[in-house]
Amino acid sequence: MEYGYIQVRDDSTDENAQLNVWTLDGDRSLKYLMKFALNEQHFEDTTIVLVASLKHPWKIMESLEFWSARLQDHIDSLNLGMEQTQNLRDKCVDRIIDYTLLDDPSYESCTKVRLLNEGVLSKNLGLDIIVVITMTDCIKNLEIDNYSEEHFDYIQCCLRKFCLQFGAALFYVSVMEDKNCDLLYKYLMHRIYRFPFKTPALIVEKDSVFVPSGWDSLKKIEVLYENMQKINPESH
């Protein structure tokens, strides 16, 4: 496991902060190291970033499902207590509802019973989660290998359904082409330090997708089905 940090400065207050970053290698045998980064003391202040590469698109979902399951197992092993766990999950629900209300003022909300759209937060871990798909510049190579628009729509569909379960945001990024890297940083600052952030969802360009937490729904995802003639969108 690697440790690093990001220097954060709030220009409005001239205050500085240090954002600690723990990076766990994708080697599955190292899953036990998770305990050193995520514990009871810092749980509430932790944001999880799950990373997969578009260089090998056929491995993406298996990797995300493996690590999200290990994350769930680790959280279950922590001594958080039922009340604290419920409070953390309630905060995740509130964040989703609050964004939904900003995006769609017609969305009905009740202060006592806050209903989520179907499929949203069905796996509520009590943590902010961001899914980052790297190396989107590899799309050009995949197209040479006969990947079509339908394939990329299917990949996006699977990823958005996965994110919906956890209430997670989704980013497609490319360091080589500088796609969404700065946007990801700003979004992290927004989620962790509540810095202002007003960028809407970006789902048109297949190599720079951005879906903020709380924006998506099964109905929006199903729009992608219209372009799928050879692939069953429900096959995953």
Short mmCIF file of C-alpha atoms in Angstrom, two decimals:
data_model
loop_
_atom_site.label_atom_id
_atom_site.label_comp_id
_atom_site.label_asym_id
_atom_site.label_seq_id
_atom_site.Cartn_x
_atom_site.Cartn_y
_atom_site.Cartn_z
CA MET A 1 0.00 0.00 0.00
CA GLU A 2 1.29 3.44 -0.93
CA TYR A 3 0.72 6.64 1.04
CA GLY A 4 0.69 10.18 -0.28
CA TYR A 5 -1.11 13.44 0.29
CA ILE A 6 -2.61 16.36 -1.58
CA GLN A 7 -2.14 19.93 -0.40
CA VAL A 8 -5.53 21.65 -0.38
CA ARG A 9 -5.99 25.41 -0.15
CA ASP A 10 -9.24 27.28 0.39
CA ASP A 11 -8.70 30.65 -1.30
CA SER A 12 -11.79 32.11 0.34
CA THR A 13 -10.36 31.64 3.84
CA ASP A 14 -6.62 31.29 3.13
CA GLU A 15 -6.69 28.01 5.03
CA ASN A 16 -4.62 24.98 4.07
CA ALA A 17 -5.36 21.30 4.59
CA GLN A 18 -3.61 18.02 3.88
CA LEU A 19 -5.68 15.33 2.19
CA ASN A 20 -4.23 11.91 3.00
CA VAL A 21 -4.33 9.35 0.18
CA TRP A 22 -3.84 5.60 0.57
CA THR A 23 -3.48 3.60 -2.64
CA LEU A 24 -4.03 -0.15 -2.61
CA ASP A 25 -2.51 -2.08 -5.50
CA GLY A 26 -4.92 -4.08 -7.63
CA ASP A 27 -3.25 -7.34 -6.56
CA ARG A 28 -6.08 -9.28 -4.94
CA SER A 29 -3.75 -10.95 -2.45
CA LEU A 30 -3.21 -7.52 -0.84
CA LYS A 31 -6.85 -7.03 0.14
CA TYR A 32 -5.94 -7.51 3.82
CA LEU A 33 -4.08 -4.16 3.74
CA MET A 34 -7.41 -2.36 3.57
CA LYS A 35 -7.54 -2.40 7.37
CA PHE A 36 -4.64 0.07 7.56
CA ALA A 37 -6.45 2.72 5.50
CA LEU A 38 -10.07 2.28 6.58
CA ASN A 39 -10.82 2.01 10.29
CA GLU A 40 -13.43 3.08 12.83
CA GLN A 41 -11.58 6.28 13.75
CA HIS A 42 -11.47 7.75 10.23
CA PHE A 43 -14.43 5.97 8.63
CA GLU A 44 -16.77 8.95 8.42
CA ASP A 45 -14.08 11.14 6.83
CA THR A 46 -13.12 8.60 4.16
CA THR A 47 -13.93 8.71 0.45
CA ILE A 48 -13.45 5.52 -1.57
CA VAL A 49 -12.17 5.67 -5.15
CA LEU A 50 -12.50 2.42 -7.12
CA VAL A 51 -10.30 2.42 -10.21
CA ALA A 52 -10.36 0.27 -13.35
CA SER A 53 -8.77 0.67 -16.78
CA LEU A 54 -10.43 0.86 -20.17
CA LYS A 55 -7.31 -0.73 -21.64
CA HIS A 56 -8.88 -4.09 -20.73
CA PRO A 57 -12.64 -3.42 -20.77
CA TRP A 58 -13.50 -7.10 -20.31
CA LYS A 59 -11.92 -6.99 -16.83
CA ILE A 60 -13.63 -3.85 -15.55
CA MET A 61 -16.81 -5.23 -14.01
CA GLU A 62 -15.13 -8.27 -12.46
CA SER A 63 -12.54 -6.01 -10.82
CA LEU A 64 -15.10 -3.52 -9.50
CA GLU A 65 -17.33 -6.28 -8.16
CA PHE A 66 -14.41 -8.03 -6.46
CA TRP A 67 -13.12 -4.93 -4.69
CA SER A 68 -16.55 -3.60 -3.75
CA ALA A 69 -17.32 -7.00 -2.18
CA ARG A 70 -14.03 -6.94 -0.26
CA LEU A 71 -14.84 -3.41 0.85
CA GLN A 72 -18.22 -4.60 2.12
CA ASP A 73 -16.56 -7.50 3.97
CA HIS A 74 -14.07 -5.14 5.60
CA ILE A 75 -16.76 -2.67 6.67
CA ASP A 76 -18.78 -5.52 8.18
CA SER A 77 -15.72 -6.47 10.26
CA LEU A 78 -15.40 -2.99 11.78
CA ASN A 79 -16.80 -2.19 15.19
CA LEU A 80 -19.01 0.70 14.09
CA GLY A 81 -22.19 -0.11 15.97
CA MET A 82 -25.72 -0.21 14.61
CA GLU A 83 -26.59 3.41 15.41
CA GLN A 84 -23.44 4.84 13.83
CA THR A 85 -23.84 2.61 10.77
CA GLN A 86 -27.43 3.76 10.28
CA ASN A 87 -26.46 7.42 10.70
CA LEU A 88 -23.75 7.06 8.06
CA ARG A 89 -26.16 5.38 5.66
CA ASP A 90 -28.75 8.08 6.28
CA LYS A 91 -26.17 10.73 5.36
CA CYS A 92 -25.55 8.94 2.06
CA VAL A 93 -29.29 8.96 1.37
CA ASP A 94 -29.48 12.66 2.21
CA ARG A 95 -26.64 13.50 -0.18
CA ILE A 96 -28.38 11.64 -3.01
CA ILE A 97 -31.74 13.28 -2.28
CA ASP A 98 -30.20 16.75 -2.01
CA TYR A 99 -28.52 16.42 -5.42
CA THR A 100 -31.68 15.02 -6.98
CA LEU A 101 -33.65 18.01 -5.74
CA LEU A 102 -31.07 20.42 -7.21
CA ASP A 103 -31.11 18.59 -10.55
CA ASP A 104 -34.89 18.08 -10.67
CA PRO A 105 -36.95 20.52 -8.54
CA SER A 106 -40.11 18.55 -9.36
CA TYR A 107 -38.74 15.51 -7.51
CA GLU A 108 -40.98 14.81 -4.54
CA SER A 109 -39.34 14.65 -1.14
CA CYS A 110 -40.71 14.30 2.36
CA THR A 111 -38.77 15.30 5.47
CA LYS A 112 -39.81 12.11 7.26
CA VAL A 113 -39.80 9.56 4.47
CA ARG A 114 -37.16 10.24 1.84
CA LEU A 115 -37.69 7.86 -1.06
CA LEU A 116 -34.93 7.02 -3.51
CA ASN A 117 -35.44 6.09 -7.14
CA GLU A 118 -35.46 2.38 -7.98
CA GLY A 119 -32.02 0.79 -7.82
CA VAL A 120 -30.35 3.74 -6.09
CA LEU A 121 -28.22 2.90 -3.03
CA SER A 122 -29.38 -0.70 -2.89
CA LYS A 123 -25.88 -1.33 -1.50
CA ASN A 124 -25.44 1.53 0.95
CA LEU A 125 -21.99 1.24 2.56
CA GLY A 126 -22.22 4.53 4.44
CA LEU A 127 -19.33 5.98 2.44
CA ASP A 128 -18.88 8.36 -0.47
CA ILE A 129 -17.71 6.30 -3.46
CA ILE A 130 -16.29 7.41 -6.80
CA VAL A 131 -15.64 5.01 -9.67
CA VAL A 132 -12.83 6.14 -11.97
CA ILE A 133 -12.23 4.52 -15.36
CA THR A 134 -8.73 5.39 -16.56
CA MET A 135 -6.97 5.27 -19.95
CA THR A 136 -9.99 6.28 -22.00
CA ASP A 137 -7.52 7.19 -24.76
CA CYS A 138 -7.44 3.41 -25.41
CA ILE A 139 -10.86 3.74 -27.04
CA LYS A 140 -9.07 4.48 -30.32
CA ASN A 141 -7.26 1.14 -30.14
CA LEU A 142 -10.45 -0.66 -29.18
CA GLU A 143 -12.18 0.78 -32.24
CA ILE A 144 -9.40 -0.65 -34.38
CA ASP A 145 -10.18 -3.99 -32.71
CA ASN A 146 -13.79 -3.66 -33.93
CA TYR A 147 -15.35 -2.24 -30.77
CA SER A 148 -18.44 -0.33 -31.89
CA GLU A 149 -20.53 2.47 -30.38
CA GLU A 150 -22.84 -0.27 -29.17
CA HIS A 151 -20.00 -1.85 -27.18
CA PHE A 152 -19.11 1.45 -25.54
CA ASP A 153 -22.76 2.13 -24.71
CA TYR A 154 -22.97 -1.31 -23.12
CA ILE A 155 -19.85 -0.67 -21.02
CA GLN A 156 -21.24 2.67 -19.88
CA CYS A 157 -24.57 1.05 -19.10
CA CYS A 158 -22.96 -1.63 -16.90
CA LEU A 159 -20.83 0.94 -15.08
CA ARG A 160 -23.72 3.29 -14.40
CA LYS A 161 -25.85 0.45 -13.04
CA PHE A 162 -22.98 -0.56 -10.77
CA CYS A 163 -22.55 3.02 -9.55
CA LEU A 164 -26.27 3.40 -8.98
CA GLN A 165 -26.23 0.59 -6.41
CA PHE A 166 -23.60 2.35 -4.31
CA GLY A 167 -24.73 5.92 -4.97
CA ALA A 168 -21.32 6.40 -6.58
CA ALA A 169 -20.12 9.02 -9.03
CA LEU A 170 -18.56 7.86 -12.32
CA PHE A 171 -15.58 9.41 -14.10
CA TYR A 172 -13.88 8.48 -17.37
CA VAL A 173 -10.39 10.00 -17.35
CA SER A 174 -7.28 10.08 -19.51
CA VAL A 175 -4.01 11.53 -18.25
CA MET A 176 -2.50 11.25 -21.73
CA GLU A 177 -5.25 13.37 -23.29
CA ASP A 178 -6.00 15.38 -20.13
CA LYS A 179 -9.64 14.31 -20.06
CA ASN A 180 -11.58 14.99 -16.84
CA CYS A 181 -8.47 14.98 -14.61
CA ASP A 182 -9.02 18.51 -13.35
CA LEU A 183 -12.75 17.84 -13.08
CA LEU A 184 -12.09 14.78 -10.90
CA TYR A 185 -9.90 16.86 -8.58
CA LYS A 186 -12.57 19.55 -8.27
CA TYR A 187 -15.25 16.94 -7.60
CA LEU A 188 -13.13 15.36 -4.86
CA MET A 189 -12.68 18.77 -3.26
CA HIS A 190 -16.42 19.29 -3.50
CA ARG A 191 -17.34 15.97 -1.90
CA ILE A 192 -14.69 16.04 0.82
CA TYR A 193 -14.43 19.75 1.65
CA ARG A 194 -17.76 20.99 0.23
CA PHE A 195 -16.09 23.35 -2.24
CA PRO A 196 -18.53 24.74 -4.84
CA PHE A 197 -19.11 22.49 -7.86
CA LYS A 198 -21.63 23.15 -10.63
CA THR A 199 -20.56 20.97 -13.56
CA PRO A 200 -23.53 18.93 -14.84
CA ALA A 201 -23.44 15.30 -15.95
CA LEU A 202 -21.49 14.59 -19.17
CA ILE A 203 -22.65 11.47 -21.00
CA VAL A 204 -22.42 12.35 -24.70
CA GLU A 205 -18.68 11.92 -25.36
CA LYS A 206 -17.77 8.27 -24.83
CA ASP A 207 -14.23 9.03 -23.64
CA SER A 208 -15.06 11.69 -21.05
CA VAL A 209 -18.15 10.51 -19.21
CA PHE A 210 -19.00 12.12 -15.88
CA VAL A 211 -22.01 11.09 -13.81
CA PRO A 212 -22.24 12.85 -10.43
CA SER A 213 -23.62 10.99 -7.45
CA GLY A 214 -27.37 11.51 -7.23
CA TRP A 215 -27.94 12.40 -10.88
CA ASP A 216 -28.49 9.00 -12.44
CA SER A 217 -31.48 6.65 -12.53
CA LEU A 218 -32.46 3.41 -14.25
CA LYS A 219 -34.71 5.42 -16.54
CA LYS A 220 -31.78 7.56 -17.72
CA ILE A 221 -29.58 4.51 -18.19
CA GLU A 222 -32.25 2.80 -20.29
CA VAL A 223 -31.90 5.57 -22.89
CA LEU A 224 -28.71 3.76 -23.94
CA TYR A 225 -30.75 0.65 -24.75
CA GLU A 226 -32.10 2.36 -27.87
CA ASN A 227 -28.73 1.99 -29.60
CA MET A 228 -28.24 -1.66 -28.67
CA GLN A 229 -29.36 -4.01 -31.41
CA LYS A 230 -26.79 -6.82 -31.15
CA ILE A 231 -26.05 -6.69 -27.42
CA ASN A 232 -28.55 -7.46 -24.68
CA PRO A 233 -28.21 -4.57 -22.18
CA GLU A 234 -29.50 -6.81 -19.40
CA SER A 235 -26.93 -9.55 -20.05
CA HIS A 236 -24.51 -8.49 -17.31
#
